[in-house]
XYZ file of N, CA and C in Angstrom:
156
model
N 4.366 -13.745 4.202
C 3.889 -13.651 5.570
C 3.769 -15.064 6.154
N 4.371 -15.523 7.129
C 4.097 -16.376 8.196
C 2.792 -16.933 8.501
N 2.479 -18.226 8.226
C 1.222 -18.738 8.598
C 1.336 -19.325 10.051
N 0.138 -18.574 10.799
C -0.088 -18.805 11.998
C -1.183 -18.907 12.159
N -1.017 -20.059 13.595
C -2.720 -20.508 13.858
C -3.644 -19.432 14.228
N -5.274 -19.727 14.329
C -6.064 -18.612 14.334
C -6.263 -18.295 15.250
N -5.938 -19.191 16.103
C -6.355 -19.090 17.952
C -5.305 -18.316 18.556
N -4.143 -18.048 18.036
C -3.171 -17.236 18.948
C -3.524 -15.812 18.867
N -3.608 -14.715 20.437
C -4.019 -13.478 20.092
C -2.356 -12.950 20.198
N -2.957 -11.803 20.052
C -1.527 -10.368 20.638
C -2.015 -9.989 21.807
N -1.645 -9.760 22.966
C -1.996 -8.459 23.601
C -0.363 -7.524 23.513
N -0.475 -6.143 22.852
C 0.164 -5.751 22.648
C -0.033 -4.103 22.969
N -0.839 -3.155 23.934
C -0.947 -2.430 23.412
C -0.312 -1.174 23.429
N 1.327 -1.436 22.658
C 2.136 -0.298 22.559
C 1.879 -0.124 21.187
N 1.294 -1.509 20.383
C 1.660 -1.346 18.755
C 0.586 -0.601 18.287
N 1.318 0.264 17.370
C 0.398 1.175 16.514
C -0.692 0.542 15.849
N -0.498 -0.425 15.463
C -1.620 -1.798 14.648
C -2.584 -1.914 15.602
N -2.647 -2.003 16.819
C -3.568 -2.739 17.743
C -4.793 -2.662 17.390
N -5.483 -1.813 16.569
C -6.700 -1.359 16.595
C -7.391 -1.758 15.149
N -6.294 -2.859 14.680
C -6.388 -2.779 13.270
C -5.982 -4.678 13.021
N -5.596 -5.009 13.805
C -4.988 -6.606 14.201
C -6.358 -7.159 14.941
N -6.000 -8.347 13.742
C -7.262 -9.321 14.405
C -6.947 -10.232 15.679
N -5.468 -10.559 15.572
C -4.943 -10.767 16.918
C -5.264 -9.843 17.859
N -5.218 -8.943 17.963
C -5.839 -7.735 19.239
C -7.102 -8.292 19.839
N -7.861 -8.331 18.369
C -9.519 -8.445 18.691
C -9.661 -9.536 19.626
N -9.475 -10.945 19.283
C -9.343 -12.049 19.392
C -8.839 -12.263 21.056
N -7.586 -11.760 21.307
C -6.849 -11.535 22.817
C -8.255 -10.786 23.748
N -8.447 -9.877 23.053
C -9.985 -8.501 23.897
C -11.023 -9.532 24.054
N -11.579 -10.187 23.224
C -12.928 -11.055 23.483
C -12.802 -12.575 23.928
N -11.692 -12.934 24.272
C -11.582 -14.412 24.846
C -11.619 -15.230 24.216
N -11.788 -14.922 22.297
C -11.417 -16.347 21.861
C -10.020 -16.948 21.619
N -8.951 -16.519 21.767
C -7.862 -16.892 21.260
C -7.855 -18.189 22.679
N -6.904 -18.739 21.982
C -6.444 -20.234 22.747
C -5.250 -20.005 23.824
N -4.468 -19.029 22.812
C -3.025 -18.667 23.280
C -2.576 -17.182 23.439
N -2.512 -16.552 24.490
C -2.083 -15.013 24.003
C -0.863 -14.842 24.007
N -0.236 -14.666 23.237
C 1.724 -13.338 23.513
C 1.236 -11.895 23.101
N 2.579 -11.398 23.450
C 2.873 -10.189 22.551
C 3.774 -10.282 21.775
N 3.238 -9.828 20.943
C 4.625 -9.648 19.364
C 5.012 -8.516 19.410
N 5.708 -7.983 18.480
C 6.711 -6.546 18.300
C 6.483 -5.993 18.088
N 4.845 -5.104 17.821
C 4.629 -4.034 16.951
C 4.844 -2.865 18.030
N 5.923 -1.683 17.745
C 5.860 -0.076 18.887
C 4.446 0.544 18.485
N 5.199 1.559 19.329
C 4.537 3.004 19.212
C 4.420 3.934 17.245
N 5.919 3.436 16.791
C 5.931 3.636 15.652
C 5.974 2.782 14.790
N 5.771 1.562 14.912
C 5.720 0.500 13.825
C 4.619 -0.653 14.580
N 3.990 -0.985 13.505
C 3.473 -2.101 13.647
C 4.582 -3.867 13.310
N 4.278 -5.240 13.863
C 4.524 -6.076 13.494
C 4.820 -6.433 12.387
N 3.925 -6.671 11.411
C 3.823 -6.814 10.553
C 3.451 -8.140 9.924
N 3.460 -9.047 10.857
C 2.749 -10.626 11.053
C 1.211 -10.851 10.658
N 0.810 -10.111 10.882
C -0.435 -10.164 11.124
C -1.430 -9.875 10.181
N -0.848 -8.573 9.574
C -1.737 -7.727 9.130
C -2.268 -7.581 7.254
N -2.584 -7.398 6.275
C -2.897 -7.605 5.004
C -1.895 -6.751 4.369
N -1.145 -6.833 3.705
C -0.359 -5.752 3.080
C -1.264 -4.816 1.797
């Protein structure tokens, strides 16, 4: 998995992950530094992000 800084959020919310990504959280409460969206759909999550 890709090491990325802690401050970048997701706002993403097509991805199935959203609710489960600390990037989500982070984008929702204003701490991130930086927001994008990454790739996670309706049927897949990213996969960047998350703990396997």
């Amino acid at each position: 998995m890709a090491q990325v800084p802690e401050n970048i959020g997701c706002e993403n919310p097509d991805c199935i992950a959203k609710d489960e990504c600390k990037r989500q959280v982070i984008a929702k409460n204003g701490t991130a530094v930086e927001i994008k969206t990454f790739g996670g759909t309706a049927e897949k999550k990213c996969g960047k992000f998350l703990q396997k």
